Amino acid sequence: MGVHNQRKEYGSMLVELGKKNPDIVVLEADLGKSTMSCMFEEAFPDRYFEMGIAEQNMTSFAGGLALAGKVPFTNTFAVFASGRAYDQIRQSIATAKLNVKIVGSSSGMSDFGDGATHQSIDDVAIMSAIPNMTVFTPCDGLEVRRAVEAAAQLEGPCYIRLCRNDLEDIFPADAAYRIGEPVVLREGTDVTVFTHGIMAHEALKAAAAAEKEGISVSVVHIPTIKPLNEEAVRTLSAGKKGVVVCEECSIRGGLNMLVSFALRGSGIPMESVAVMDVFGQSASSHEELLEYYGLDAKSIYRKIRKAAGKQEV
């Protein structure tokens, strides 16, 4: 185990896939050195399209490439990938089920210095609501490689959400990857914590702290927000005192709503950790924002205690 950056692993995997499949092409909206699509440009300059700060045009162009038999990956910050090009994604790509892979970099609040305009708290809700879209939210750098590989092999539109910052490894490099299937990272009997994206790291820290207090916590990572095996969610929640759902995006339209729907009528208490319908802001670090918005391990720990029926301290 080590530390890897999701963006760098993404760029590296793109190059690997590009060597195997000559139909893979990459489009960039003037952020290649940040999204790390520049790695593909260096390896395959004739299959790389710098589209400038014109996300709508880039997305439509990608649709045309897909119709010509290519496998296009579009790249920009998550907030622009999902928001600025929404109409083109919906009307030109998703309705026709075109084989376009949309990659949103610097997701959530990981672009901590640039504030609300560059922090994507709503991209998961936007992309999940689009029919025919598969939504990948990997938790570490090595899982990004498997997610990108799976997206490249899947026929149809995909969205891949990437964090800006370095992350400790959770999965081994050779871990199996199954679209739609929750992955148990830690077994426990009292509370189940469901997470996606980078929140798995905070949840595992919180679970370790809860164990010291005698609370047994299961941590479950959701590799793809869409599709999601609802029956697996119910099975992993059965018999627990409560569940906690954690995500670095809006509570509206994300994993909290999906788990709540899956557990409807079960009577299992549920606690939520998410961005509570507010915009982000600039800060000196990503960790500072996670703490401020109640997305850090300490905040999850408090929710675990509540779900377990413990009195607040």
XYZ file of C-alpha atoms in Angstrom:
313
model
C 0.000 0.000 0.000
C 1.124 3.535 -0.718
C -0.126 6.924 -1.884
C -1.366 7.663 -5.388
C -3.003 10.594 -7.146
C -6.230 9.810 -8.974
C -5.480 12.219 -11.822
C -2.015 10.773 -12.456
C -3.303 7.210 -12.327
C -6.047 8.212 -14.753
C -3.563 9.678 -17.234
C -1.295 6.666 -16.944
C -4.172 4.236 -17.483
C -5.385 6.176 -20.504
C -1.987 5.683 -22.108
C -2.046 1.953 -21.334
C -5.509 1.586 -22.835
C -4.506 3.708 -25.812
C -1.717 1.266 -26.631
C -4.206 -1.600 -26.689
C -7.070 0.156 -28.446
C -6.280 2.543 -31.332
C -9.885 3.790 -31.307
C -9.461 5.525 -27.939
C -9.159 9.282 -28.414
C -8.912 12.074 -25.843
C -10.420 15.568 -25.822
C -9.335 18.351 -23.460
C -10.777 21.732 -22.461
C -7.497 23.584 -21.866
C -6.692 21.839 -18.567
C -4.501 18.959 -19.719
C -1.717 19.576 -17.199
C -4.267 19.474 -14.402
C -6.509 16.646 -15.593
C -3.359 14.779 -16.693
C -4.760 14.085 -20.148
C -1.409 15.596 -21.230
C 0.086 12.141 -20.683
C -2.046 10.809 -23.515
C -1.151 13.812 -25.679
C 2.526 13.029 -25.293
C 2.023 9.368 -26.209
C -0.542 9.815 -28.984
C -0.536 13.416 -30.278
C -2.555 12.480 -33.373
C -5.381 11.094 -31.188
C -5.535 14.082 -28.832
C -7.832 17.056 -29.440
C -7.261 20.323 -27.564
C -10.682 21.958 -27.743
C -9.956 25.041 -25.650
C -12.306 26.466 -23.032
C -15.350 25.295 -24.963
C -16.841 22.371 -23.068
C -20.116 22.354 -24.990
C -18.329 22.090 -28.316
C -15.940 19.469 -26.924
C -18.859 17.316 -25.812
C -20.689 17.562 -29.128
C -17.441 16.835 -30.981
C -16.950 13.741 -28.821
C -20.402 12.557 -29.817
C -19.410 12.809 -33.463
C -16.244 10.821 -32.820
C -18.311 8.128 -31.086
C -20.604 7.913 -34.111
C -17.479 7.385 -36.220
C -16.502 4.373 -34.095
C -14.043 6.042 -31.729
C -14.022 5.780 -27.927
C -13.681 9.421 -26.817
C -12.702 10.530 -23.303
C -13.532 14.190 -22.573
C -11.647 16.047 -19.835
C -12.184 19.131 -17.697
C -12.972 20.005 -14.082
C -16.006 18.118 -12.745
C -18.004 21.301 -12.200
C -17.681 22.186 -15.897
C -17.933 18.631 -17.213
C -21.338 18.153 -15.606
C -22.717 21.688 -15.591
C -21.467 23.686 -18.536
C -22.022 20.889 -21.048
C -25.213 19.469 -19.539
C -27.418 20.160 -22.550
C -24.970 18.552 -24.966
C -24.529 15.530 -22.687
C -28.270 15.035 -22.363
C -29.399 15.810 -25.891
C -26.465 14.681 -28.030
C -24.923 11.818 -26.070
C -27.242 10.220 -23.515
C -30.424 10.125 -25.593
C -28.546 8.283 -28.343
C -26.531 6.152 -25.891
C -23.295 7.298 -27.533
C -20.059 5.733 -26.341
C -18.549 8.852 -24.733
C -16.595 8.822 -21.465
C -16.873 12.102 -19.529
C -14.155 12.605 -16.918
C -14.673 15.213 -14.198
C -11.418 16.135 -12.485
C -10.896 18.088 -9.228
C -14.273 16.871 -7.973
C -16.032 17.707 -4.741
C -14.150 20.305 -2.729
C -10.708 19.009 -3.661
C -10.000 22.219 -5.609
C -9.907 23.883 -2.205
C -8.287 27.151 -3.246
C -10.701 28.220 -5.982
C -13.962 28.262 -4.064
C -17.569 27.613 -5.028
C -17.168 28.249 -8.761
C -14.714 25.362 -9.129
C -16.033 22.907 -6.521
C -18.488 20.296 -7.800
C -21.033 19.466 -5.129
C -23.822 18.756 -7.621
C -22.147 16.704 -10.366
C -23.192 13.331 -8.947
C -26.837 14.400 -8.795
C -26.722 15.869 -12.312
C -25.058 12.918 -13.971
C -26.996 10.265 -12.067
C -30.275 11.809 -13.176
C -29.415 11.381 -16.864
C -30.822 8.133 -18.310
C -28.306 5.677 -19.840
C -25.406 7.210 -17.864
C -23.071 5.051 -15.745
C -21.470 7.015 -12.877
C -18.101 5.947 -11.436
C -16.839 7.366 -8.113
C -13.537 5.595 -7.264
C -12.101 5.947 -3.757
C -8.356 5.822 -4.416
C -5.792 6.102 -7.177
C -5.501 2.407 -7.902
C -9.268 1.952 -8.165
C -9.277 4.707 -10.787
C -7.321 2.398 -13.070
C -9.942 -0.326 -12.803
C -12.788 2.169 -13.222
C -11.267 3.690 -16.367
C -10.649 0.244 -17.799
C -14.258 -0.785 -17.067
C -15.615 2.424 -18.591
C -13.558 1.906 -21.745
C -14.979 -1.592 -22.151
C -18.576 -0.566 -21.413
C -20.653 0.460 -24.420
C -22.469 3.715 -23.651
C -22.034 7.048 -21.873
C -20.043 7.133 -18.627
C -19.062 9.740 -16.054
C -15.904 9.284 -13.951
C -15.381 11.501 -10.892
C -11.768 12.197 -9.867
C -10.276 13.915 -6.806
C -7.509 16.491 -7.208
C -5.324 15.439 -4.296
C -3.095 12.510 -3.303
C -4.860 9.647 -1.541
C -3.670 6.673 0.460
C -4.324 3.329 -1.199
C -7.320 1.330 -0.040
C -7.386 -1.346 -2.715
C -4.470 -3.485 -3.907
C -3.418 -2.991 -7.523
C -4.933 -6.318 -8.592
C -8.323 -5.856 -6.878
C -11.352 -7.133 -8.775
C -13.815 -4.533 -10.046
C -17.541 -5.020 -10.594
C -19.803 -2.236 -11.830
C -22.790 -1.709 -9.542
C -21.626 -3.930 -6.685
C -20.884 -2.566 -3.182
C -17.513 -3.559 -1.697
C -17.133 -4.319 2.017
C -13.913 -2.652 3.187
C -14.414 -3.507 6.847
C -16.753 -5.966 8.581
C -18.906 -4.910 11.524
C -22.092 -5.901 13.336
C -23.582 -2.710 14.845
C -23.584 -0.027 12.138
C -23.045 -0.034 8.373
C -21.401 3.018 6.806
C -21.957 3.433 3.061
C -19.518 5.670 1.216
C -18.417 6.561 -2.283
C -15.406 8.401 -3.651
C -12.843 9.729 -1.204
C -15.156 9.447 1.811
C -14.080 5.835 2.286
C -10.853 7.162 3.817
C -12.666 9.248 6.421
C -15.164 6.459 7.126
C -12.423 3.922 7.836
C -10.802 6.325 10.313
C -14.167 6.895 11.997
C -14.866 3.158 12.171
C -11.510 2.552 13.874
C -12.315 5.228 16.449
C -15.772 3.753 17.065
C -14.294 0.295 17.607
C -12.306 1.650 20.561
C -15.650 2.528 22.120
C -17.031 -0.937 21.468
C -19.065 -0.083 18.366
C -18.562 -2.588 15.565
C -18.741 -0.813 12.193
C -18.950 -2.171 8.672
C -17.648 0.190 5.964
C -19.034 -0.342 2.466
C -17.650 1.440 -0.591
C -19.918 2.061 -3.594
C -17.756 2.031 -6.769
C -20.568 3.197 -9.031
C -23.393 5.424 -7.862
C -25.258 4.306 -10.956
C -26.011 1.464 -11.327
C -26.325 0.399 -7.686
C -27.377 -3.025 -6.449
C -30.202 -2.076 -4.078
C -30.646 -5.635 -2.855
C -27.015 -5.676 -1.739
C -27.601 -2.408 0.147
C -30.533 -3.980 1.971
C -28.563 -7.134 2.770
C -25.601 -5.167 4.121
C -27.936 -3.093 6.307
C -30.056 -5.932 7.671
C -29.849 -6.511 11.397
C -27.882 -3.347 12.087
C -28.785 -0.733 14.693
C -28.483 1.934 12.014
C -26.684 3.047 8.868
C -24.637 6.123 8.000
C -24.258 7.385 4.425
C -21.236 9.547 3.555
C -20.486 11.544 0.425
C -18.520 14.615 -0.636
C -21.374 16.085 -2.625
C -24.875 17.425 -2.098
C -27.253 15.416 0.037
C -29.806 16.029 -2.718
C -29.618 13.481 -5.500
C -26.652 11.454 -4.309
C -25.967 8.256 -2.365
C -27.990 9.400 0.655
C -31.157 9.502 -1.405
C -30.344 6.211 -3.148
C -29.758 4.331 0.124
C -32.814 5.920 1.690
C -34.895 4.698 -1.248
C -33.378 1.213 -1.102
C -34.149 0.957 2.649
C -37.666 2.392 2.425
C -39.998 0.605 4.817
C -37.182 -1.244 6.597
C -37.334 0.844 9.751
C -33.532 1.006 9.933
C -32.392 4.413 11.322
C -30.212 6.368 8.913
C -27.777 9.223 9.457
C -26.320 11.404 6.706
C -22.919 12.964 6.064
C -22.973 15.209 2.994
C -22.847 18.790 1.787
C -26.092 20.183 3.170
C -27.454 22.180 0.224
C -24.794 24.892 0.369
C -21.923 25.985 -1.868
C -18.274 25.523 -1.000
C -15.696 28.240 -0.404
C -11.968 28.806 -0.606
C -9.693 27.397 2.078
C -6.045 26.673 2.756
C -6.505 22.905 2.378
C -8.973 20.209 1.370
C -8.929 18.875 4.922
C -10.019 22.252 6.262
C -13.097 22.167 4.046
C -13.960 18.583 4.984
C -13.913 19.565 8.653
C -15.870 22.792 8.131
C -18.659 21.067 6.207
C -18.856 18.070 8.538
C -17.344 15.588 6.105
C -14.307 14.480 8.113
C -13.717 11.382 10.235
C -14.750 13.124 13.458
C -18.101 14.085 11.966
C -18.687 10.553 10.671
C -17.747 9.169 14.093
C -20.447 11.289 15.728
C -23.010 9.996 13.208
C -21.907 6.408 13.868
C -22.455 6.866 17.589
C -25.920 8.292 16.942
C -26.811 5.437 14.586
C -25.660 2.989 17.268
C -27.984 4.591 19.805
C -25.279 6.219 21.904
C -25.856 9.502 23.704
C -24.138 12.552 22.264
C -20.887 13.552 23.948
